[in-house]
PDB file of C-alpha atoms and ligand atoms in Angstrom:
ATOM      1  CA  MET N   1       0.232  -1.785  17.924  1.00 86.00           C
ATOM      2  CA  LYS N   2      -2.168  -0.050  15.645  1.00 95.00           C
ATOM      3  CA  SER N   3      -2.732  -1.553  12.376  1.00 97.00           C
ATOM      4  CA  ILE N   4      -2.488   0.759   9.149  1.00 98.00           C
ATOM      5  CA  VAL N   5      -4.581   0.620   6.505  1.00 98.00           C
ATOM      6  CA  VAL N   6      -4.236   2.416   3.257  1.00 98.00           C
ATOM      7  CA  ALA N   7      -7.643   3.018   1.067  1.00 98.00           C
ATOM      8  CA  ASN N   8      -6.147   2.749  -2.470  1.00 98.00           C
ATOM      9  CA  TRP N   9      -8.587   4.936  -4.391  1.00 98.00           C
ATOM     10  CA  LYS N  10      -7.186   4.117  -7.501  1.00 98.00           C
ATOM     11  CA  MET N  11      -8.113   6.479 -10.826  1.00 98.00           C
ATOM     12  CA  ASN N  12     -11.772   6.869  -8.744  1.00 98.00           C
ATOM     13  CA  PRO N  13     -13.750   9.140  -7.930  1.00 98.00           C
ATOM     14  CA  VAL N  14     -14.752  11.173 -11.175  1.00 98.00           C
ATOM     15  CA  THR N  15     -15.371  14.703  -9.620  1.00 98.00           C
ATOM     16  CA  MET N  16     -14.006  16.317  -6.604  1.00 98.00           C
ATOM     17  CA  ARG N  17     -17.727  16.808  -5.199  1.00 98.00           C
ATOM     18  CA  GLU N  18     -17.851  13.088  -5.213  1.00 98.00           C
ATOM     19  CA  ALA N  19     -13.984  13.087  -3.725  1.00 98.00           C
ATOM     20  CA  LYS N  20     -14.828  14.533  -0.546  1.00 98.00           C
ATOM     21  CA  LYS N  21     -18.195  12.824   0.014  1.00 98.00           C
ATOM     22  CA  LEU N  22     -16.307   9.709  -0.023  1.00 98.00           C
ATOM     23  CA  PHE N  23     -13.262  11.374   1.806  1.00 98.00           C
ATOM     24  CA  ASP N  24     -16.045  12.737   4.838  1.00 97.00           C
ATOM     25  CA  ALA N  25     -17.566   8.921   4.823  1.00 98.00           C
ATOM     26  CA  THR N  26     -13.834   7.602   5.152  1.00 98.00           C
ATOM     27  CA  ARG N  27     -13.316   9.825   7.843  1.00 97.00           C
ATOM     28  CA  LYS N  28     -15.931   9.243   9.901  1.00 97.00           C
ATOM     29  CA  ALA N  29     -15.039   5.187   9.196  1.00 97.00           C
ATOM     30  CA  ALA N  30     -11.595   6.101  10.793  1.00 97.00           C
ATOM     31  CA  GLU N  31     -12.455   8.161  13.689  1.00 95.00           C
ATOM     32  CA  SER N  32     -14.707   5.023  15.161  1.00 93.00           C
ATOM     33  CA  ALA N  33     -11.504   2.853  14.251  1.00 96.00           C
ATOM     34  CA  LYS N  34      -8.798   3.815  16.953  1.00 94.00           C
ATOM     35  CA  ASN N  35      -7.065   0.629  16.612  1.00 96.00           C
ATOM     36  CA  VAL N  36      -5.990   1.653  12.582  1.00 97.00           C
ATOM     37  CA  SER N  37      -3.887   4.092  11.394  1.00 97.00           C
ATOM     38  CA  LEU N  38      -5.601   5.546   7.835  1.00 98.00           C
ATOM     39  CA  ILE N  39      -3.753   6.293   4.439  1.00 98.00           C
ATOM     40  CA  VAL N  40      -5.714   7.852   1.949  1.00 98.00           C
ATOM     41  CA  ALA N  41      -4.152   7.479  -1.490  1.00 98.00           C
ATOM     42  CA  PRO N  42      -6.968   9.285  -4.003  1.00 98.00           C
ATOM     43  CA  PRO N  43      -5.948  10.414  -7.404  1.00 98.00           C
ATOM     44  CA  ALA N  44      -3.330  12.780  -6.752  1.00 98.00           C
ATOM     45  CA  ILE N  45      -5.217  15.494  -8.583  1.00 98.00           C
ATOM     46  CA  PHE N  46      -7.686  15.589  -5.165  1.00 98.00           C
ATOM     47  CA  LEU N  47      -5.339  15.142  -2.593  1.00 98.00           C
ATOM     48  CA  ARG N  48      -4.120  19.219  -1.583  1.00 98.00           C
ATOM     49  CA  GLU N  49      -8.151  19.889  -1.081  1.00 98.00           C
ATOM     50  CA  LEU N  50      -8.392  16.785   0.616  1.00 98.00           C
ATOM     51  CA  ARG N  51      -5.874  17.609   2.675  1.00 97.00           C
ATOM     52  CA  ALA N  52      -6.811  20.909   3.275  1.00 96.00           C
ATOM     53  CA  ARG N  53     -10.384  19.287   4.187  1.00 91.00           C
ATOM     54  CA  TYR N  54      -8.908  17.242   7.207  1.00 95.00           C
ATOM     55  CA  LYS N  55      -7.485  18.971  10.375  1.00 91.00           C
ATOM     56  CA  GLY N  56      -7.431  15.660  12.693  1.00 91.00           C
ATOM     57  CA  LYS N  57      -4.135  13.487  12.995  1.00 89.00           C
ATOM     58  CA  ARG N  58      -5.550   9.687  12.279  1.00 91.00           C
ATOM     59  CA  ILE N  59      -5.302  10.089   8.439  1.00 97.00           C
ATOM     60  CA  ALA N  60      -2.281  10.477   6.239  1.00 98.00           C
ATOM     61  CA  PHE N  61      -2.188  10.955   2.957  1.00 98.00           C
ATOM     62  CA  ALA N  62      -0.632   9.085  -0.176  1.00 98.00           C
ATOM     63  CA  VAL N  63       0.140   9.532  -3.911  1.00 98.00           C
ATOM     64  CA  GLN N  64      -0.532   6.362  -6.164  1.00 98.00           C
ATOM     65  CA  SER N  65       2.438   6.584  -8.278  1.00 98.00           C
ATOM     66  CA  ALA N  66       5.754   9.249  -8.193  1.00 98.00           C
ATOM     67  CA  SER N  67       8.894   9.298 -10.106  1.00 98.00           C
ATOM     68  CA  ALA N  68      12.397   9.024  -9.036  1.00 98.00           C
ATOM     69  CA  GLU N  69      13.163  12.156 -10.894  1.00 98.00           C
ATOM     70  CA  GLY N  70      13.506  14.991  -9.047  1.00 97.00           C
ATOM     71  CA  GLY N  71      12.394  17.716 -11.823  1.00 97.00           C
ATOM     72  CA  GLY N  72      12.505  18.690 -15.875  1.00 97.00           C
ATOM     73  CA  ALA N  73      10.700  16.801 -18.977  1.00 98.00           C
ATOM     74  CA  TYR N  74       8.553  13.914 -18.265  1.00 97.00           C
ATOM     75  CA  THR N  75       5.406  15.125 -19.202  1.00 97.00           C
ATOM     76  CA  GLY N  76       2.290  13.335 -17.241  1.00 96.00           C
ATOM     77  CA  ASP N  77       4.781  12.473 -14.002  1.00 97.00           C
ATOM     78  CA  THR N  78       4.563  13.677 -10.768  1.00 97.00           C
ATOM     79  CA  SER N  79       7.772  14.133  -8.496  1.00 98.00           C
ATOM     80  CA  LEU N  80       8.288  13.040  -4.835  1.00 98.00           C
ATOM     81  CA  LEU N  81       8.563  16.492  -4.018  1.00 98.00           C
ATOM     82  CA  GLN N  82       5.935  17.767  -5.419  1.00 98.00           C
ATOM     83  CA  ALA N  83       3.421  15.052  -4.142  1.00 98.00           C
ATOM     84  CA  LYS N  84       5.216  16.033  -0.192  1.00 98.00           C
ATOM     85  CA  ASP N  85       4.011  19.847  -0.890  1.00 98.00           C
ATOM     86  CA  THR N  86       0.653  18.657  -2.075  1.00 97.00           C
ATOM     87  CA  GLY N  87       0.366  16.937   0.965  1.00 97.00           C
ATOM     88  CA  ALA N  88       1.092  13.775   1.041  1.00 98.00           C
ATOM     89  CA  GLN N  89       3.664  11.410   3.525  1.00 98.00           C
ATOM     90  CA  TYR N  90       3.557   8.276   1.516  1.00 98.00           C
ATOM     91  CA  ALA N  91       3.744   6.860  -2.115  1.00 98.00           C
ATOM     92  CA  ILE N  92       3.383   3.997  -3.353  1.00 98.00           C
ATOM     93  CA  VAL N  93       5.367   2.404  -5.559  1.00 98.00           C
ATOM     94  CA  GLY N  94       5.238  -0.550  -7.617  1.00 98.00           C
ATOM     95  CA  HIS N  95       1.817  -1.489  -7.852  1.00 98.00           C
ATOM     96  CA  SER N  96       1.010  -3.902 -10.545  1.00 98.00           C
ATOM     97  CA  GLU N  97      -0.917  -1.550 -12.330  1.00 98.00           C
ATOM     98  CA  GLN N  98       1.738   0.684 -12.793  1.00 98.00           C
ATOM     99  CA  ARG N  99       4.286  -2.270 -13.451  1.00 97.00           C
ATOM    100  CA  ALA N 100       1.970  -3.173 -16.130  1.00 97.00           C
ATOM    101  CA  LYS N 101       2.224  -0.162 -17.861  1.00 96.00           C
ATOM    102  CA  GLY N 102       5.971  -0.747 -18.005  1.00 96.00           C
ATOM    103  CA  GLU N 103       7.128   0.239 -14.572  1.00 97.00           C
ATOM    104  CA  THR N 104      10.145  -2.098 -14.024  1.00 98.00           C
ATOM    105  CA  ASN N 105      11.537  -3.844 -10.828  1.00 98.00           C
ATOM    106  CA  GLU N 106      14.712  -1.416 -11.060  1.00 98.00           C
ATOM    107  CA  THR N 107      12.524   1.804 -11.227  1.00 98.00           C
ATOM    108  CA  ALA N 108      10.607   0.687  -8.332  1.00 98.00           C
ATOM    109  CA  GLY N 109      14.112   1.068  -6.565  1.00 98.00           C
ATOM    110  CA  LYS N 110      15.033   3.906  -7.927  1.00 98.00           C
ATOM    111  CA  ILE N 111      11.248   5.425  -6.796  1.00 98.00           C
ATOM    112  CA  VAL N 112      11.857   3.717  -3.152  1.00 98.00           C
ATOM    113  CA  ALA N 113      15.399   5.577  -2.941  1.00 98.00           C
ATOM    114  CA  ALA N 114      14.272   9.196  -3.935  1.00 98.00           C
ATOM    115  CA  ALA N 115      11.400   8.807  -1.177  1.00 98.00           C
ATOM    116  CA  LEU N 116      13.470   8.191   1.464  1.00 98.00           C
ATOM    117  CA  VAL N 117      15.674  11.019   0.483  1.00 97.00           C
ATOM    118  CA  SER N 118      12.588  13.297   0.124  1.00 98.00           C
ATOM    119  CA  GLY N 119      11.223  11.913   3.704  1.00 98.00           C
ATOM    120  CA  VAL N 120       8.111  10.709   1.493  1.00 98.00           C
ATOM    121  CA  THR N 121       7.468   6.756   2.925  1.00 98.00           C
ATOM    122  CA  PRO N 122       7.352   4.475  -0.132  1.00 98.00           C
ATOM    123  CA  ILE N 123       4.789   1.834   0.035  1.00 99.00           C
ATOM    124  CA  LEU N 124       6.356  -0.997  -2.217  1.00 98.00           C
ATOM    125  CA  CYS N 125       4.215  -3.402  -3.624  1.00 98.00           C
ATOM    126  CA  VAL N 126       5.529  -6.684  -4.878  1.00 98.00           C
ATOM    127  CA  GLY N 127       3.800  -9.936  -6.173  1.00 98.00           C
ATOM    128  CA  GLU N 128       3.447 -12.403  -8.666  1.00 97.00           C
ATOM    129  CA  ARG N 129       1.234 -12.530 -11.328  1.00 95.00           C
ATOM    130  CA  GLU N 130       0.438 -15.936 -11.187  1.00 93.00           C
ATOM    131  CA  ARG N 131       0.821 -18.587  -9.071  1.00 90.00           C
ATOM    132  CA  SER N 132       1.903 -22.306  -9.850  1.00 83.00           C
ATOM    133  CA  HIS N 133       2.750 -25.002  -7.791  1.00 84.00           C
ATOM    134  CA  ASN N 134       6.701 -24.940  -8.269  1.00 87.00           C
ATOM    135  CA  GLY N 135       6.584 -21.961  -5.990  1.00 88.00           C
ATOM    136  CA  GLU N 136       7.605 -19.747  -8.668  1.00 94.00           C
ATOM    137  CA  HIS N 137       6.420 -17.263  -7.087  1.00 96.00           C
ATOM    138  CA  PHE N 138       9.247 -16.771  -3.506  1.00 96.00           C
ATOM    139  CA  THR N 139      11.904 -16.225  -7.197  1.00 96.00           C
ATOM    140  CA  VAL N 140       9.522 -13.620  -8.808  1.00 97.00           C
ATOM    141  CA  VAL N 141       9.256 -11.596  -5.095  1.00 98.00           C
ATOM    142  CA  LYS N 142      12.551 -12.172  -4.367  1.00 98.00           C
ATOM    143  CA  GLU N 143      13.794 -10.548  -6.964  1.00 98.00           C
ATOM    144  CA  GLN N 144      11.475  -7.686  -6.435  1.00 98.00           C
ATOM    145  CA  LEU N 145      12.458  -6.845  -3.473  1.00 98.00           C
ATOM    146  CA  ARG N 146      16.541  -7.286  -4.388  1.00 98.00           C
ATOM    147  CA  ALA N 147      16.165  -4.499  -6.570  1.00 98.00           C
ATOM    148  CA  ALA N 148      13.702  -2.610  -4.727  1.00 98.00           C
ATOM    149  CA  PHE N 149      16.122  -2.559  -1.631  1.00 98.00           C
ATOM    150  CA  ALA N 150      18.988  -2.399  -3.808  1.00 98.00           C
ATOM    151  CA  ASN N 151      19.810   1.634  -2.897  1.00 96.00           C
ATOM    152  CA  VAL N 152      18.221   1.694   0.821  1.00 97.00           C
ATOM    153  CA  GLU N 153      21.211   1.699   3.328  1.00 95.00           C
ATOM    154  CA  PRO N 154      20.611  -1.293   6.303  1.00 93.00           C
ATOM    155  CA  GLY N 155      19.832   2.061   8.873  1.00 95.00           C
ATOM    156  CA  LYS N 156      16.626   3.200   6.494  1.00 97.00           C
ATOM    157  CA  VAL N 157      15.348  -0.172   5.727  1.00 98.00           C
ATOM    158  CA  THR N 158      12.411  -0.349   8.360  1.00 97.00           C
ATOM    159  CA  LYS N 159      11.200   3.239   6.583  1.00 98.00           C
ATOM    160  CA  VAL N 160       9.968   0.811   4.171  1.00 98.00           C
ATOM    161  CA  LEU N 161       6.339  -0.546   4.262  1.00 98.00           C
ATOM    162  CA  VAL N 162       5.971  -3.653   2.287  1.00 98.00           C
ATOM    163  CA  ALA N 163       3.044  -4.348   1.066  1.00 98.00           C
ATOM    164  CA  TYR N 164       2.265  -8.079  -0.956  1.00 98.00           C
ATOM    165  CA  GLU N 165      -0.239  -8.045  -3.236  1.00 98.00           C
ATOM    166  CA  PRO N 166      -0.575 -11.604  -5.396  1.00 97.00           C
ATOM    167  CA  VAL N 167      -2.064  -9.859  -8.433  1.00 96.00           C
ATOM    168  CA  TRP N 168      -4.187 -12.661  -9.368  1.00 96.00           C
ATOM    169  CA  ALA N 169      -6.407 -11.131  -6.088  1.00 96.00           C
ATOM    170  CA  ILE N 170      -6.369  -7.778  -6.498  1.00 97.00           C
ATOM    171  CA  GLY N 171      -9.901  -6.712  -8.112  1.00 97.00           C
ATOM    172  CA  GLY N 172     -11.647  -9.834  -6.745  1.00 95.00           C
ATOM    173  CA  GLU N 173     -13.193 -10.780  -3.514  1.00 95.00           C
ATOM    174  CA  LYS N 174     -11.538 -14.077  -2.255  1.00 95.00           C
ATOM    175  CA  ALA N 175      -8.071 -13.081  -0.759  1.00 95.00           C
ATOM    176  CA  MET N 176      -5.449 -15.177  -0.485  1.00 96.00           C
ATOM    177  CA  SER N 177      -5.633 -17.488   2.634  1.00 97.00           C
ATOM    178  CA  PRO N 178      -4.402 -16.562   6.310  1.00 98.00           C
ATOM    179  CA  ARG N 179      -2.514 -18.968   6.123  1.00 97.00           C
ATOM    180  CA  ASP N 180      -0.235 -18.779   2.989  1.00 96.00           C
ATOM    181  CA  MET N 181      -0.117 -15.310   3.610  1.00 98.00           C
ATOM    182  CA  HIS N 182       2.214 -15.975   6.945  1.00 98.00           C
ATOM    183  CA  GLU N 183       4.026 -18.190   4.753  1.00 97.00           C
ATOM    184  CA  MET N 184       4.704 -15.186   3.051  1.00 98.00           C
ATOM    185  CA  THR N 185       5.485 -12.447   5.458  1.00 98.00           C
ATOM    186  CA  ILE N 186       7.745 -15.435   6.859  1.00 98.00           C
ATOM    187  CA  PHE N 187       9.753 -15.625   3.493  1.00 98.00           C
ATOM    188  CA  ILE N 188       9.914 -11.584   2.772  1.00 98.00           C
ATOM    189  CA  ARG N 189      11.185 -10.838   6.508  1.00 98.00           C
ATOM    190  CA  LYS N 190      14.009 -13.916   5.604  1.00 98.00           C
ATOM    191  CA  THR N 191      14.693 -12.355   2.430  1.00 98.00           C
ATOM    192  CA  ILE N 192      15.600  -9.026   3.811  1.00 98.00           C
ATOM    193  CA  VAL N 193      17.515  -9.599   6.138  1.00 98.00           C
ATOM    194  CA  GLY N 194      19.387 -11.842   4.113  1.00 98.00           C
ATOM    195  CA  LEU N 195      19.753  -8.726   1.724  1.00 97.00           C
ATOM    196  CA  LYS N 196      20.214  -5.900   3.958  1.00 97.00           C
ATOM    197  CA  GLY N 197      20.403  -7.309   8.442  1.00 97.00           C
ATOM    198  CA  GLU N 198      18.709  -7.758  11.222  1.00 96.00           C
ATOM    199  CA  ALA N 199      16.586  -4.485  10.541  1.00 95.00           C
ATOM    200  CA  GLY N 200      14.494  -6.504   7.862  1.00 96.00           C
ATOM    201  CA  MET N 201      12.971  -8.479  10.890  1.00 96.00           C
ATOM    202  CA  ASN N 202      11.138  -5.217  11.983  1.00 96.00           C
ATOM    203  CA  ILE N 203       9.783  -4.402   8.573  1.00 97.00           C
ATOM    204  CA  LYS N 204       5.701  -3.650   8.366  1.00 98.00           C
ATOM    205  CA  ILE N 205       4.763  -5.814   5.755  1.00 98.00           C
ATOM    206  CA  LEU N 206       0.532  -5.364   4.540  1.00 98.00           C
ATOM    207  CA  TYR N 207      -0.945  -7.342   2.337  1.00 98.00           C
ATOM    208  CA  GLY N 208      -3.761  -6.328  -0.727  1.00 98.00           C
ATOM    209  CA  GLY N 209      -5.915  -7.894  -3.519  1.00 98.00           C
ATOM    210  CA  ALA N 210      -9.362  -8.427  -2.423  1.00 98.00           C
ATOM    211  CA  THR N 211      -9.174  -7.327   1.160  1.00 98.00           C
ATOM    212  CA  THR N 212     -12.713  -6.907   2.029  1.00 98.00           C
ATOM    213  CA  GLU N 213     -14.968  -6.557   5.337  1.00 98.00           C
ATOM    214  CA  SER N 214     -15.235 -10.702   5.792  1.00 98.00           C
ATOM    215  CA  ASN N 215     -11.443 -11.809   5.318  1.00 98.00           C
ATOM    216  CA  ALA N 216      -9.360  -8.516   7.362  1.00 98.00           C
ATOM    217  CA  LEU N 217      -9.946  -9.520  10.786  1.00 98.00           C
ATOM    218  CA  PRO N 218      -8.481 -13.490  10.118  1.00 98.00           C
ATOM    219  CA  MET N 219      -6.023 -12.055   8.016  1.00 98.00           C
ATOM    220  CA  LEU N 220      -4.866  -9.396  10.763  1.00 98.00           C
ATOM    221  CA  LYS N 221      -4.985 -12.448  13.041  1.00 98.00           C
ATOM    222  CA  GLU N 222      -3.492 -15.099  11.241  1.00 98.00           C
ATOM    223  CA  SER N 223      -0.569 -13.776   8.680  1.00 98.00           C
ATOM    224  CA  GLY N 224       1.446 -12.247  10.573  1.00 97.00           C
ATOM    225  CA  VAL N 225       0.464  -8.591   8.328  1.00 98.00           C
ATOM    226  CA  GLN N 226       0.727  -5.182   9.826  1.00 98.00           C
ATOM    227  CA  GLY N 227      -2.258  -4.055   7.874  1.00 98.00           C
ATOM    228  CA  PHE N 228      -4.043  -4.052   4.603  1.00 98.00           C
ATOM    229  CA  ILE N 229      -4.009  -2.306   0.794  1.00 98.00           C
ATOM    230  CA  VAL N 230      -7.830  -1.897  -0.578  1.00 98.00           C
ATOM    231  CA  GLY N 231      -8.584  -0.778  -3.373  1.00 98.00           C
ATOM    232  CA  HIS N 232     -12.428  -1.166  -4.467  1.00 98.00           C
ATOM    233  CA  VAL N 233     -14.186  -1.657  -1.235  1.00 98.00           C
ATOM    234  CA  SER N 234     -12.659   1.518  -0.034  1.00 98.00           C
ATOM    235  CA  ILE N 235     -14.227   3.465  -2.509  1.00 98.00           C
ATOM    236  CA  ASP N 236     -17.944   1.924  -1.306  1.00 98.00           C
ATOM    237  CA  ALA N 237     -18.184   3.670   2.049  1.00 98.00           C
ATOM    238  CA  VAL N 238     -20.188   1.458   3.668  1.00 98.00           C
ATOM    239  CA  ARG N 239     -18.254  -1.500   3.072  1.00 98.00           C
ATOM    240  CA  PHE N 240     -15.211   0.157   3.910  1.00 98.00           C
ATOM    241  CA  ALA N 241     -16.694   1.659   7.338  1.00 98.00           C
ATOM    242  CA  ILE N 242     -17.975  -2.312   8.104  1.00 98.00           C
ATOM    243  CA  LEU N 243     -14.400  -3.404   7.094  1.00 98.00           C
ATOM    244  CA  MET N 244     -12.231  -0.724   9.447  1.00 98.00           C
ATOM    245  CA  SER N 245     -14.847  -1.529  12.518  1.00 97.00           C
ATOM    246  CA  SER N 246     -14.313  -5.207  12.389  1.00 97.00           C
ATOM    247  CA  ILE N 247     -10.231  -4.516  12.516  1.00 98.00           C
ATOM    248  CA  SER N 248     -10.208  -1.991  15.478  1.00 93.00           C
TER     249      SER N 248
HETATM  250  P1  PGA B 301      -8.172  -4.872  -3.946  1.00 52.74           P
HETATM  251  O1  PGA B 301      -7.439  -3.707  -4.656  1.00 52.74           O
HETATM  252  O2  PGA B 301      -8.300  -4.486  -2.743  1.00 52.74           O
HETATM  253  O3  PGA B 301      -9.416  -4.092  -5.158  1.00 52.74           O
HETATM  254  O4  PGA B 301      -8.073  -5.750  -5.046  1.00 52.74           O
HETATM  255  C1  PGA B 301      -5.803  -3.460  -3.777  1.00 52.74           C
HETATM  256  C2  PGA B 301      -4.933  -3.136  -4.578  1.00 52.74           C
HETATM  257  O5  PGA B 301      -4.965  -3.304  -5.853  1.00 52.74           O
HETATM  258  O6  PGA B 301      -3.966  -2.073  -4.115  1.00 52.74           O
END
């Protein structure tokens, strides 16, 4: 099975011109990484033009956030149907940087449900802000999953990609250990099976948080994840190419 990489560019780069340059390098990296399906999540404002430049099949596009609302008086928001019309097949939901601005577990649940109705695949991010030794992070993740899957029919469960992103690892160079992630993949599967039944066993799980060219391969081999959300390394064309070839 191909692994999945989501290149989360966040609020980068500054100009369309730079975005095109980064995209061209990203495309080259994707073309030589035959075992990887790449999803590029640029700032929404660049998405349509990048989509138009791309004629291949290996790269899909995502928005980094979207509203659950269909339209109306929501200044600054983008609807899922607008995202789809722009060329996005995926939407990141519940990223910790959106949660920090007020997105709640319940909002994330509404966006997941709306995405499935709109025919956009949600990439649901979960993960604790801090880790203590008493296992509280499992409670946090369980509650995030419960709310996010609340309105998902059992038949649609595998249409949601789950990305576990420990917030304390994001932006750094040191990812969680594959062994700890393995424990988390088992926990996530078990939780979704508990909520939605056996289909939960087949859910795809990604890891995000300081994924680099040196830790991606061991994580892929040892933790039971199907791929990654890559943040800052995805906007460094050289490092990203090495990362992609390391797992292909
Ligand atoms: P990072 O970001 O790879 O820079 O840690 C990942 C993310 O926030 O999705």
